mmCIF file of C-alpha atoms in Angstrom:
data_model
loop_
_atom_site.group_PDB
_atom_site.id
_atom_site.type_symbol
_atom_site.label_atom_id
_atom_site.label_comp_id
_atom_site.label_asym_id
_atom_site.label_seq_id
_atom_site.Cartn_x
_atom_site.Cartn_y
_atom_site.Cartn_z
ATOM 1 C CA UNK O 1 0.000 0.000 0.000
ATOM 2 C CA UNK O 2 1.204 3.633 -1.163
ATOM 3 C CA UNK O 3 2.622 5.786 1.873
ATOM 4 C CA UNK O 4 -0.005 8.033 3.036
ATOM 5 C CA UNK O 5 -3.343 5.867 1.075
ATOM 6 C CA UNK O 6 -6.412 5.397 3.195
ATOM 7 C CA UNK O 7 -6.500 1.691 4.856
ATOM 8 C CA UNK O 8 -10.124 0.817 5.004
ATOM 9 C CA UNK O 9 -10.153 -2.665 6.780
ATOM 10 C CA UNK O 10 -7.180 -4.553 8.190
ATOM 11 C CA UNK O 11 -7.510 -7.831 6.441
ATOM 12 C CA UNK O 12 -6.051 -11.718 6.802
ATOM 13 C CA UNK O 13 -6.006 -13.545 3.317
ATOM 14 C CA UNK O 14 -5.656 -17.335 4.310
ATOM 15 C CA UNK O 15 -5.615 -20.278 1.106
ATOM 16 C CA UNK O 16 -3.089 -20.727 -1.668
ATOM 17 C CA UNK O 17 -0.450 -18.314 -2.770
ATOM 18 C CA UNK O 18 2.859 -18.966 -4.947
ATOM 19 C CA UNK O 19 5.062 -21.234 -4.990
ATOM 20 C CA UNK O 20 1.963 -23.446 -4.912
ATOM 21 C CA UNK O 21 0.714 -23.491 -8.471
ATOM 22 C CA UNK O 22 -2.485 -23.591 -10.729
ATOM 23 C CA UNK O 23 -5.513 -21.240 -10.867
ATOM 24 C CA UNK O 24 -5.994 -21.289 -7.330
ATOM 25 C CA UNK O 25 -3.083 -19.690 -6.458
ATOM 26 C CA UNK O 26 -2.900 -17.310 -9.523
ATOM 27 C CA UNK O 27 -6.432 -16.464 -8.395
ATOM 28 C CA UNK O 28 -5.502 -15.070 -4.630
ATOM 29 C CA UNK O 29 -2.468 -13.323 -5.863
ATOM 30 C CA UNK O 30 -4.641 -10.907 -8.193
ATOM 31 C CA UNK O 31 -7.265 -10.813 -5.622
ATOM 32 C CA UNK O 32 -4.408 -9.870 -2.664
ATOM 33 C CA UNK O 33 -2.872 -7.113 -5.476
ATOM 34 C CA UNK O 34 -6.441 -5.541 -6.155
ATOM 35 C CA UNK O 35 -7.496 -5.827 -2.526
ATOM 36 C CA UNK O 36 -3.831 -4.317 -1.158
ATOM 37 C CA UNK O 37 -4.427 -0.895 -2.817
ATOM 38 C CA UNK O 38 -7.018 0.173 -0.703
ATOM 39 C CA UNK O 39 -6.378 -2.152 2.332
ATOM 40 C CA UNK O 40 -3.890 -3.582 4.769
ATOM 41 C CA UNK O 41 -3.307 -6.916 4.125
ATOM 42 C CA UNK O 42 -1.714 -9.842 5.489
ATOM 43 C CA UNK O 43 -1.232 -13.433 3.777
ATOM 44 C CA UNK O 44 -1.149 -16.851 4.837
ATOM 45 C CA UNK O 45 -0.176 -19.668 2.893
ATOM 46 C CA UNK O 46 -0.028 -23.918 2.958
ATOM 47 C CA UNK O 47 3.048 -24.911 3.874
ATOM 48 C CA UNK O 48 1.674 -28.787 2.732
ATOM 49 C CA UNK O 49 -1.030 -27.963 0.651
ATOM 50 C CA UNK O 50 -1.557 -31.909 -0.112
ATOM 51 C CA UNK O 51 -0.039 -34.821 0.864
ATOM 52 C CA UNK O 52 2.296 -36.090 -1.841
ATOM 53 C CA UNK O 53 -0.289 -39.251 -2.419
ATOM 54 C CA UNK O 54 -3.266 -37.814 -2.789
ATOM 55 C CA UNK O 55 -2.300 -35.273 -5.254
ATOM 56 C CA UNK O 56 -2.985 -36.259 -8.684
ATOM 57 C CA UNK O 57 -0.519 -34.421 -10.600
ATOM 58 C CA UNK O 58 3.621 -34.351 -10.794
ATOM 59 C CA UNK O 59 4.601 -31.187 -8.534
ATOM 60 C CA UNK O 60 2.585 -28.748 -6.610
ATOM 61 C CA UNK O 61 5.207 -26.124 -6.828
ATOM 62 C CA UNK O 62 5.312 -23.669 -9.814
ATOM 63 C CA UNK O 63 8.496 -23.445 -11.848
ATOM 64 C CA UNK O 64 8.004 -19.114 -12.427
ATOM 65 C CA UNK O 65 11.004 -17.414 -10.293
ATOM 66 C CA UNK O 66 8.418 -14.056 -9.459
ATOM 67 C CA UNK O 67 6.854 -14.567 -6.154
ATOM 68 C CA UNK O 68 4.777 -11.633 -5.990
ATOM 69 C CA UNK O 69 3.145 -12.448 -2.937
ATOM 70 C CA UNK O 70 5.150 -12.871 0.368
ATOM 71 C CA UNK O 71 3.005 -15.090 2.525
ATOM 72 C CA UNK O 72 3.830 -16.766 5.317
ATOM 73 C CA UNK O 73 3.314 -20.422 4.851
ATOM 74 C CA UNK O 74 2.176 -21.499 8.348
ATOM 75 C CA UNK O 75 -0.872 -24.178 7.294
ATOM 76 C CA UNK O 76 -0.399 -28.103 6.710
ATOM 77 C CA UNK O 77 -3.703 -29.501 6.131
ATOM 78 C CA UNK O 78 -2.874 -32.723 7.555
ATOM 79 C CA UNK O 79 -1.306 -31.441 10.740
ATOM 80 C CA UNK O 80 -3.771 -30.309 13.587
ATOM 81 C CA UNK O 81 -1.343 -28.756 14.993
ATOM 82 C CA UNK O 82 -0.557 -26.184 12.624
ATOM 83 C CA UNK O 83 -4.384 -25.421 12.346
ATOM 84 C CA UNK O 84 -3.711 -24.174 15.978
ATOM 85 C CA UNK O 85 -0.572 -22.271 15.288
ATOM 86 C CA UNK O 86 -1.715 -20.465 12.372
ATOM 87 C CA UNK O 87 -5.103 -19.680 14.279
ATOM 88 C CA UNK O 88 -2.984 -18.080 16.693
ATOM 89 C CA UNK O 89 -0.162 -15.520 13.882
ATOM 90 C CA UNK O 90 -3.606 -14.696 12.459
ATOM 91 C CA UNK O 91 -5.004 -13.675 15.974
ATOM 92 C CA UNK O 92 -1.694 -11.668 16.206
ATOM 93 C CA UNK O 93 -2.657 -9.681 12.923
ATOM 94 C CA UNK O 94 -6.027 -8.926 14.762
ATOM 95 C CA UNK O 95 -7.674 -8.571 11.163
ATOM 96 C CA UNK O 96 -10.935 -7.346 10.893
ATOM 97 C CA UNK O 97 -11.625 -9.920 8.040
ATOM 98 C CA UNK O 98 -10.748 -13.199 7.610
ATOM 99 C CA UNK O 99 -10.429 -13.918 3.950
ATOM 100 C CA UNK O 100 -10.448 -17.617 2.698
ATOM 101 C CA UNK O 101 -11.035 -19.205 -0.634
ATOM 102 C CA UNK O 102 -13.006 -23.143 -0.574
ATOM 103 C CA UNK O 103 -12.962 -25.243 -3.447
ATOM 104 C CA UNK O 104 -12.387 -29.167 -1.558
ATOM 105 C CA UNK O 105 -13.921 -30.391 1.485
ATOM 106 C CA UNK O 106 -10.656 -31.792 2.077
ATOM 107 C CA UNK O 107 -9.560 -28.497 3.278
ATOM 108 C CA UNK O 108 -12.502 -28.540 6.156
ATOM 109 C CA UNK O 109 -10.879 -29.171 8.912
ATOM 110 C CA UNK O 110 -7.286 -27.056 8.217
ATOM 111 C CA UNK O 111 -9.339 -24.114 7.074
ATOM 112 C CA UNK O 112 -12.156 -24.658 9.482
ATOM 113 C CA UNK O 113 -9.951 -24.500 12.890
ATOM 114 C CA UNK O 114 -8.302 -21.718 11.853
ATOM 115 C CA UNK O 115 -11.728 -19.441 11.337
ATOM 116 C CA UNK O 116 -13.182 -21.077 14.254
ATOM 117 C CA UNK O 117 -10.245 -19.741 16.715
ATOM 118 C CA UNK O 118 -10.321 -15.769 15.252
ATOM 119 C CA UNK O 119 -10.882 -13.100 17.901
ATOM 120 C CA UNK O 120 -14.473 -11.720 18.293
ATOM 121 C CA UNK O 121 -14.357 -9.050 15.977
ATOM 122 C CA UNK O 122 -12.823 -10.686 13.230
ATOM 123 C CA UNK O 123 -15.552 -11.687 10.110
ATOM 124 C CA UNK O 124 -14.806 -14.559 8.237
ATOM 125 C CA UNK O 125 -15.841 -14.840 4.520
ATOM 126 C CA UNK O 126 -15.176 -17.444 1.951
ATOM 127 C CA UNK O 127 -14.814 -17.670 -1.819
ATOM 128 C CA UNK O 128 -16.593 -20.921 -2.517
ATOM 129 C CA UNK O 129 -15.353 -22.457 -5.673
ATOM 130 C CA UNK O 130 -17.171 -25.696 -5.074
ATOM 131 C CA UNK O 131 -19.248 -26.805 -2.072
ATOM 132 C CA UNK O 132 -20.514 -30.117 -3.442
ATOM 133 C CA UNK O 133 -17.436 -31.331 -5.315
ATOM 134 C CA UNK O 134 -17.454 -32.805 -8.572
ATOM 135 C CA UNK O 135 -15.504 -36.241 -7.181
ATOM 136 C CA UNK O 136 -17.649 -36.904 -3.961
ATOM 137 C CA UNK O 137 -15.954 -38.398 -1.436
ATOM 138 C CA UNK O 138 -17.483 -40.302 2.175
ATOM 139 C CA UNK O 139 -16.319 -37.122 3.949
ATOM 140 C CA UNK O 140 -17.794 -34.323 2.370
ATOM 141 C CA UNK O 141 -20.514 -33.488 3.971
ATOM 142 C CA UNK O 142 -19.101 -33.756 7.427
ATOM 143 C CA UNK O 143 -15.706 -31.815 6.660
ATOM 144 C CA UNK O 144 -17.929 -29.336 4.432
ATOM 145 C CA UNK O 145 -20.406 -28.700 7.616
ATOM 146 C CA UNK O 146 -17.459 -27.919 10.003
ATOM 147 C CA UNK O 147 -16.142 -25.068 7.219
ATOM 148 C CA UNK O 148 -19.563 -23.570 6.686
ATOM 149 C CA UNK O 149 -20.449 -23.291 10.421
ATOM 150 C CA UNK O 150 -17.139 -21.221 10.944
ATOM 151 C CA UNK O 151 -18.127 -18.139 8.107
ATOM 152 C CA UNK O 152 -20.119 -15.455 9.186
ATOM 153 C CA UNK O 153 -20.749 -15.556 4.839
ATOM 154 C CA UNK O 154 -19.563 -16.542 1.403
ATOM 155 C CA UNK O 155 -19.125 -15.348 -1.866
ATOM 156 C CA UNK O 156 -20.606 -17.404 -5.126
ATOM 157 C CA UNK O 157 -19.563 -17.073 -8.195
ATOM 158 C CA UNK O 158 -22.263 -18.702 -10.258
ATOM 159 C CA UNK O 159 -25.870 -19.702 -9.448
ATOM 160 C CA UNK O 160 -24.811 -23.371 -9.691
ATOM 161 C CA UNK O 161 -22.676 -22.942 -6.295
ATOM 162 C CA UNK O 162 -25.545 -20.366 -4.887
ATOM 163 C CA UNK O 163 -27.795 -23.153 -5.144
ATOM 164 C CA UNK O 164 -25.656 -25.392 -3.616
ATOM 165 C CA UNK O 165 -25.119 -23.549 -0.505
ATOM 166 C CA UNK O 166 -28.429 -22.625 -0.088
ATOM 167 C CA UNK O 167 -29.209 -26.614 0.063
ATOM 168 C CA UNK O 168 -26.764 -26.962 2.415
ATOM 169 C CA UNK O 169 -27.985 -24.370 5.083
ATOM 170 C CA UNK O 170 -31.673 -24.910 4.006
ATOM 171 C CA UNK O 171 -31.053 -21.088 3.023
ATOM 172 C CA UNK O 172 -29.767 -19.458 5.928
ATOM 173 C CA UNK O 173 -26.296 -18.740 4.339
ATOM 174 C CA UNK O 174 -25.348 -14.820 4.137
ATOM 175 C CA UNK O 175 -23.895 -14.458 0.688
ATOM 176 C CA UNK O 176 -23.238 -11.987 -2.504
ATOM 177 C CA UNK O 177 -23.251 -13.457 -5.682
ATOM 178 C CA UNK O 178 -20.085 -11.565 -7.861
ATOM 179 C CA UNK O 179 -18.786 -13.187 -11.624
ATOM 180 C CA UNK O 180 -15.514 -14.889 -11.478
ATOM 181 C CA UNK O 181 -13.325 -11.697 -12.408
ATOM 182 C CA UNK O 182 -10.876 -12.023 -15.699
ATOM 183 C CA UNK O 183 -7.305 -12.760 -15.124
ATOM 184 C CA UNK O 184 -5.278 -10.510 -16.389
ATOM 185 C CA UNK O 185 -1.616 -11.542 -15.091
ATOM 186 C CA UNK O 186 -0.417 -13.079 -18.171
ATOM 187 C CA UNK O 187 0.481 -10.435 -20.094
ATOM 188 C CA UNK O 188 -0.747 -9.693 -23.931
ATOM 189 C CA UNK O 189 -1.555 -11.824 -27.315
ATOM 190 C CA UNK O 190 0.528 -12.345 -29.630
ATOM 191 C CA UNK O 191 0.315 -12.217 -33.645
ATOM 192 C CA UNK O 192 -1.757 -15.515 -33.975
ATOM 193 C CA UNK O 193 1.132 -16.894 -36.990
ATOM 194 C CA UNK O 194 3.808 -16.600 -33.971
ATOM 195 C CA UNK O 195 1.648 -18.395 -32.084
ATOM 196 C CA UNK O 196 0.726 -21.360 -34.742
ATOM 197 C CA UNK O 197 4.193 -21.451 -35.532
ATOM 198 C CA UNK O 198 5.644 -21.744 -31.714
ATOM 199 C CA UNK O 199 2.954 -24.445 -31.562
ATOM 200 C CA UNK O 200 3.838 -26.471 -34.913
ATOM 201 C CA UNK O 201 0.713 -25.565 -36.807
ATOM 202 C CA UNK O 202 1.202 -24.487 -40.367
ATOM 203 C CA UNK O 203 -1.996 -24.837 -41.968
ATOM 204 C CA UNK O 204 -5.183 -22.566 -41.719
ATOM 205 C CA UNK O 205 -7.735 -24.348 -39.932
ATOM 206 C CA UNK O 206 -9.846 -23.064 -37.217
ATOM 207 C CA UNK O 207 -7.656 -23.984 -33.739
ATOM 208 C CA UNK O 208 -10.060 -25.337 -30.756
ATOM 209 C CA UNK O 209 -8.146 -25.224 -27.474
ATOM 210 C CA UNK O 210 -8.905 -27.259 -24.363
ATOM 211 C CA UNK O 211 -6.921 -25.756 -22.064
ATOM 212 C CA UNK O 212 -6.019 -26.705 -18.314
ATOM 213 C CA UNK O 213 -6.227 -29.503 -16.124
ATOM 214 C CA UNK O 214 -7.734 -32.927 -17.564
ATOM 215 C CA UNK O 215 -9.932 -34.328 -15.360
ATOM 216 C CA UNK O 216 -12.647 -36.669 -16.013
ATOM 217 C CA UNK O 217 -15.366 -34.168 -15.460
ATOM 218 C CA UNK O 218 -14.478 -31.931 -18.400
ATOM 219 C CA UNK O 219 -15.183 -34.418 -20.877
ATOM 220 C CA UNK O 220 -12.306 -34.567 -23.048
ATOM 221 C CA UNK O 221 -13.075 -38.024 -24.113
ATOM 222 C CA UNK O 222 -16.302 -36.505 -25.801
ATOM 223 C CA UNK O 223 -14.611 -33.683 -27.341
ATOM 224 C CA UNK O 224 -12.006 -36.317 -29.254
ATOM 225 C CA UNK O 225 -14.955 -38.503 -30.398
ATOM 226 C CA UNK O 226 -16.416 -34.989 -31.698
ATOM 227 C CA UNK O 227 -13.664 -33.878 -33.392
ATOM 228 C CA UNK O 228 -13.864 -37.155 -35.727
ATOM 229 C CA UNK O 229 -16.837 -35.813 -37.153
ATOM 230 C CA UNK O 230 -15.522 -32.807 -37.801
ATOM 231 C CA UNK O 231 -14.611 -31.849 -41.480
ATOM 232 C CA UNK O 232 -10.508 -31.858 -42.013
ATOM 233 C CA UNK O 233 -11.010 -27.406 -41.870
ATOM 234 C CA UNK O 234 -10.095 -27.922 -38.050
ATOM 235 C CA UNK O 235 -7.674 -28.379 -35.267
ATOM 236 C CA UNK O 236 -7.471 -29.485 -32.016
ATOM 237 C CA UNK O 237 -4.645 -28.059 -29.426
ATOM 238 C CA UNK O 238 -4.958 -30.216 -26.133
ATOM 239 C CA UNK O 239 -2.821 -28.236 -23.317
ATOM 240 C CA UNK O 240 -2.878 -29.448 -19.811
ATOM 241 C CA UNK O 241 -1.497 -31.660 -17.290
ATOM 242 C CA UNK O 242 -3.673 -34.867 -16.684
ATOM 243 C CA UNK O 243 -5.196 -35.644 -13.176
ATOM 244 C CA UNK O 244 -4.991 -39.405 -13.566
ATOM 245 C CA UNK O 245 -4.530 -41.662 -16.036
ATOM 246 C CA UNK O 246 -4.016 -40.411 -19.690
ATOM 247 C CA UNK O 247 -4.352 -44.029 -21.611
ATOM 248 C CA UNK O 248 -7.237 -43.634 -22.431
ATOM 249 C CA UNK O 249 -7.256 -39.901 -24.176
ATOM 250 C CA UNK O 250 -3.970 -41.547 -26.081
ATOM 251 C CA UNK O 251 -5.863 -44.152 -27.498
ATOM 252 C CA UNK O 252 -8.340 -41.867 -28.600
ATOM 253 C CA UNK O 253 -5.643 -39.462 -30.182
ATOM 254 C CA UNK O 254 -3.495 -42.796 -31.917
ATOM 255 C CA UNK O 255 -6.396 -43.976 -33.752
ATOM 256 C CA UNK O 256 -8.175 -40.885 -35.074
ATOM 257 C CA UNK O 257 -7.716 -40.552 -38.532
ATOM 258 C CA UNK O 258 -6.872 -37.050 -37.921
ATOM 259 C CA UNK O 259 -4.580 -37.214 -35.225
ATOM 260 C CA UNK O 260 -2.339 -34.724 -37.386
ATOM 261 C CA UNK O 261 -4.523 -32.237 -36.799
ATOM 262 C CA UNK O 262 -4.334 -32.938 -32.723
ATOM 263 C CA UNK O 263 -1.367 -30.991 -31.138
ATOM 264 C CA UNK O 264 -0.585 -32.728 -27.517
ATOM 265 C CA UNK O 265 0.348 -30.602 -24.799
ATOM 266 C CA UNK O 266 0.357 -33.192 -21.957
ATOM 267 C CA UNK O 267 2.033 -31.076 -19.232
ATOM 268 C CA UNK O 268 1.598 -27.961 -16.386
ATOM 269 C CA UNK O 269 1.202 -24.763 -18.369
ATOM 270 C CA UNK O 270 3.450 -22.214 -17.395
ATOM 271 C CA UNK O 271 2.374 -18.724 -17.546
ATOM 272 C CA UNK O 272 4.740 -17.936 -20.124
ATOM 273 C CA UNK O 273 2.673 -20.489 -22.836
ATOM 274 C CA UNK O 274 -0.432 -19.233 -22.177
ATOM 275 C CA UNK O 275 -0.297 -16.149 -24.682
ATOM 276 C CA UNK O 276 1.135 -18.373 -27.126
ATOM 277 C CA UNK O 277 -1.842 -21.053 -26.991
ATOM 278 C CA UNK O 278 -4.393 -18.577 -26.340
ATOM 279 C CA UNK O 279 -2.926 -16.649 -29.327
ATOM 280 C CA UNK O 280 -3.151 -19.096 -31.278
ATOM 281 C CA UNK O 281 -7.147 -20.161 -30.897
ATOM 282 C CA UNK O 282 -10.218 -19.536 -32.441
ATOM 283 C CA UNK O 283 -12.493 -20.522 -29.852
ATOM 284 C CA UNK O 284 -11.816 -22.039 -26.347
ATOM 285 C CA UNK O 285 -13.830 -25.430 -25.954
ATOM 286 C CA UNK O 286 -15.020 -26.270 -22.556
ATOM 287 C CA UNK O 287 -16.857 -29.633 -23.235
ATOM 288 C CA UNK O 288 -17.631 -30.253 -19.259
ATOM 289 C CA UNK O 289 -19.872 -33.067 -17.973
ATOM 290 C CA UNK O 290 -20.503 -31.016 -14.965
ATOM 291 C CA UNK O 291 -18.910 -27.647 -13.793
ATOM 292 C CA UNK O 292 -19.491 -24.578 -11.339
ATOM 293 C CA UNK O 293 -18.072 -21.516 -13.012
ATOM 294 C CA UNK O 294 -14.616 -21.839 -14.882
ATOM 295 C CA UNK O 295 -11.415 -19.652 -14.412
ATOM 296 C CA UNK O 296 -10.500 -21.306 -18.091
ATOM 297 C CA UNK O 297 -13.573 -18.880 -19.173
ATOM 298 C CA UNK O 298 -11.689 -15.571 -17.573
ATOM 299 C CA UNK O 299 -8.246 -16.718 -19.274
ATOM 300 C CA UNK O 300 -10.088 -17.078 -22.562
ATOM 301 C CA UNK O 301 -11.721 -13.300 -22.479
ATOM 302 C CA UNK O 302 -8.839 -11.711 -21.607
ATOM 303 C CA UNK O 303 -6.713 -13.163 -24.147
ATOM 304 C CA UNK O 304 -10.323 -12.330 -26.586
ATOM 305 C CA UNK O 305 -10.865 -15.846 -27.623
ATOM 306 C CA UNK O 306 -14.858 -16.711 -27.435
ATOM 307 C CA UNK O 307 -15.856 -20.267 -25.391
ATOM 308 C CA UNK O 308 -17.755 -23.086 -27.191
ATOM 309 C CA UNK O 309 -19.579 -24.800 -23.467
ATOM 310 C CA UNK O 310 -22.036 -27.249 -22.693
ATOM 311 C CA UNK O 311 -25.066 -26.586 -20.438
ATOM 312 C CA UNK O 312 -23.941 -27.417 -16.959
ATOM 313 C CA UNK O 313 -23.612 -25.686 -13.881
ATOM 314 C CA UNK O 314 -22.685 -21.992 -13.927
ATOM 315 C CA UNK O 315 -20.871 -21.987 -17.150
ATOM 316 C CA UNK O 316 -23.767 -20.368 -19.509
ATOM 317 C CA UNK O 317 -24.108 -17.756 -17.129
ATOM 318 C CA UNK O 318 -21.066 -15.733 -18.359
ATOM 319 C CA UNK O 319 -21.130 -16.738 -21.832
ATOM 320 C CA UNK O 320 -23.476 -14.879 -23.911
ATOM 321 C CA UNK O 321 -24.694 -17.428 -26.786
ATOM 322 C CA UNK O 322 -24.000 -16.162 -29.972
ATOM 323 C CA UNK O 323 -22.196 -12.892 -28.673
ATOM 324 C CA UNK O 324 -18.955 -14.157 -26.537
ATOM 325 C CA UNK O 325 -19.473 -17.538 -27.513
ATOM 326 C CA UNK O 326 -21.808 -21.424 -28.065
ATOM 327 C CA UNK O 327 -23.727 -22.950 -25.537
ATOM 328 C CA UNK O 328 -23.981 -26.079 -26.197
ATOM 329 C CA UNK O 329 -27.408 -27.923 -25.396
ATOM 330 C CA UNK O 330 -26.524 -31.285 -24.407
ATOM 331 C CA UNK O 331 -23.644 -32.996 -23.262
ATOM 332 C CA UNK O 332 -22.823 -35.819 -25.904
ATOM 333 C CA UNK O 333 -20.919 -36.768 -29.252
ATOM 334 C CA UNK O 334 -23.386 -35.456 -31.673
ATOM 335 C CA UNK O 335 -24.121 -31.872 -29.752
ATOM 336 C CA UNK O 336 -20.613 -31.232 -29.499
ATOM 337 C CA UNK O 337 -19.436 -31.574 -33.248
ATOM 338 C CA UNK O 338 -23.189 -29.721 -34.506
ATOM 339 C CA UNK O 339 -21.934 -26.841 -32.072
ATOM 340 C CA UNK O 340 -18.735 -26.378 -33.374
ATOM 341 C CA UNK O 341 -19.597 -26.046 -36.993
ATOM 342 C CA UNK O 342 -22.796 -23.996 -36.095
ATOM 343 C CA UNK O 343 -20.804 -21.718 -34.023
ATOM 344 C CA UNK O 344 -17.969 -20.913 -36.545
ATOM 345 C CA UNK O 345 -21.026 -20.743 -39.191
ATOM 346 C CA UNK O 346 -22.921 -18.389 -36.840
ATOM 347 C CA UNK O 347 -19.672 -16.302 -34.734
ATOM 348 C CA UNK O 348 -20.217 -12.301 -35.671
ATOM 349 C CA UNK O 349 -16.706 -10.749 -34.290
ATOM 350 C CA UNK O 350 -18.319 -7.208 -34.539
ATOM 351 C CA UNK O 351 -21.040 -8.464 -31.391
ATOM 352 C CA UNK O 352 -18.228 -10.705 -30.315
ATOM 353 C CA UNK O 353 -16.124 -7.276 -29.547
ATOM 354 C CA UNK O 354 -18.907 -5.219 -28.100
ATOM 355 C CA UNK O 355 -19.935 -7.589 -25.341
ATOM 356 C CA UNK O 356 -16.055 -8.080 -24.543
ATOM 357 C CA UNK O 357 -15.918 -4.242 -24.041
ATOM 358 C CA UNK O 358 -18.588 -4.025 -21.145
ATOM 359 C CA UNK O 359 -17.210 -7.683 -19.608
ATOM 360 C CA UNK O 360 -13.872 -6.326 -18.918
ATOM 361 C CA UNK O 361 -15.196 -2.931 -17.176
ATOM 362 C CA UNK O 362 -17.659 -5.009 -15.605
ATOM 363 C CA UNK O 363 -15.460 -7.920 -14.303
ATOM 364 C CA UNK O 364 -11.995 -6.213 -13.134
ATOM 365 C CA UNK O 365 -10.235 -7.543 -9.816
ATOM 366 C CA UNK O 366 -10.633 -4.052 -8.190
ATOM 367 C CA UNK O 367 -14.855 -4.405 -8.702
ATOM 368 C CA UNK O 368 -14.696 -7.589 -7.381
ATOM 369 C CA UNK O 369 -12.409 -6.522 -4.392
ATOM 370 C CA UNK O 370 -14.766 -3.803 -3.695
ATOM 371 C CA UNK O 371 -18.154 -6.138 -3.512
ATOM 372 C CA UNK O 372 -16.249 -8.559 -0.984
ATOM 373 C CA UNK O 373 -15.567 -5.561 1.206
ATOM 374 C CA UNK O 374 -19.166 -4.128 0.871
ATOM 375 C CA UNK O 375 -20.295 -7.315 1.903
ATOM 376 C CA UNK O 376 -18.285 -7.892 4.926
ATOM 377 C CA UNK O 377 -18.643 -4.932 6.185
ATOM 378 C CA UNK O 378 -22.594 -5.955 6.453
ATOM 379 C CA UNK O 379 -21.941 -8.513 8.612
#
């Protein structure tokens, strides 16, 4: 904060900051910068954000050398006794608000303790990502009823997770609904031939990206099997790091008779890549069996690349069919493939552009910053 600037609310950002990796993290470092400009802050970070066995992919540490964050990593969410420690720096801070972003009952207990043991005047608000996860586990409701008991109230991001909360506290929950806001961290685009041409492609098909982790849920299975019926006018750019077992997507890949037109990239996207592949699409394809809201979405309309997504959860509720992108009706083979061509048979760049404009003003990190704050401060 700027010598001199007005400090509002004295504020304690617990959940997962650099050098912990992935969307997560990315997404409380912009929140922390936004929030930091008006506010004193103080973060908190995992120390063991997972145990080593239970996390599905190959590191949980970020290769980028810019920490731009310094938070203290106190929290090991299989340790109780760090939940008591960290309760205790963060009743040192004496913040006004406790800040805390949910997206994994897992995290119930750590996350839970440490809002439970705040002083009396400290608030406690959470950032649900997910409240019923998309991989239930036996544990979920327990862990998830601990965490919710402990927040004075919550911030959704779509009316999927809304819903869900309201369920869970048969609609007692305090809450504001704000949109997901658009990440804006990874710099600009790039002339789209660099990009093609950093990514192998030389021809002049229409490039659909599925970008970020690969997790059964997002139905990339589907989106291979609709790609076969696609004419040969299009690629396919897969860019992610799998959550489990990738046999299965290979198989796909090694016997499509247009696995030419398929460019693998099987691994942890650093931030670096992601004006390159961005740069290089024509639409972002999110071909989900079941979602909440996406932070894929708020890469894609920064980078002004329009989403192709089915019907589930919160995802049509921040693309505008037609204008910023498809919605896609139902969740099979068939649907799929028919939305792709009629999008890129139906995509007007002119509308495309105007509703882009009022999203960005609309959906900056400083708005959303603001709204949190309004809220608390109603508690």
């Amino acid at each position: 904060m700027e010598q001199g600037q007005k400090s509002e609310m004295k504020i304690a950002q617990l959940s997962t900051f650099p050098p912990f990796r992935g969307g997560i993290a990315q997404f409380n470092s912009s929140l922390y910068h936004a929030l930091s400009k008006k506010h004193t802050l103080q973060a908190y970070n995992f120390k063991r954000q997972y145990p080593s066995i239970l996390f599905p992919g190959k590191t949980q540490l970020t290769q980028e050398k810019e920490i731009t964050v310094e938070a203290q990593r106190l929290l090991d969410s299989i340790n109780p006794f760090s939940y008591f420690s960290t309760a205790k720096e963060i009743r040192k801070f004496n913040p006004e608000l406790l800040l805390m972003k949910y997206w994994m009952s897992f995290f119930g207990p750590s996350l839970g303790t440490v809002a439970k043991r705040q002083n009396a005047n400290c608030k406690v608000v959470s950032i649900l990502d997910n409240l019923i996860p998309h991989e239930p586990k036996s544990f979920d409701r327990r862990f998830n009823q601990f965490f919710v008991n402990q927040n004075h109230g919550f911030v959704v991001m779509s009316k999927k997770v809304k819903s869900d909360l309201l369920n869970f506290t048969d609609g007692k929950a305090k809450f504001v609904e704000i949109s997901h806001p658009l990440y804006n961290h990874f710099g600009k685009s790039i002339p789209k031939e660099n990009a093609k041409h950093s990514l192998g492609i030389n021809n002049e098909n229409k490039n659909l990206l599925f970008f970020g982790f690969i997790r059964k849920y997002k139905g990339l299975d589907l989106l291979l099997q609709a790609f076969e019926k696609l004419d040969n006018h299009f690629n396919l750019i897969i860019a992610g790091e799998c959550y489990g077992n990738f046999d299965g997507y290979q198989k796909l890949i090694e016997k499509s008779r247009k696995k030419d037109k398929i460019f693998l990239f099987n691994q942890y996207i650093p931030d670096e890549q992601v004006p390159v592949l961005m740069s290089a699409a024509d639409a972002c394809i999110l071909p989900y069996r079941s979602a909440t809201q996406s932070g894929i979405e708020s890469i894609a309309y920064h980078f002004n690349v329009p989403i192709i997504a089915t019907d589930v959860g919160g995802l049509k509720e921040h693309v505008v069919h037609k204008k910023t992108g498809y919605i896609i009706s139902k969740v099979d083979v068939d649907h799929l493939a028919d939305g792709i061509v009629d999008f890129f048979d139906s995509f007007s760049l002119e509308k495309f552009e105007q509703e882009l404009s009022i999203l960005k003003k609309e959906r900056s990190w400083e708005s959303f910053g603001n709204k949190i704050i309004d809220f608390a401060k109603t508690l």
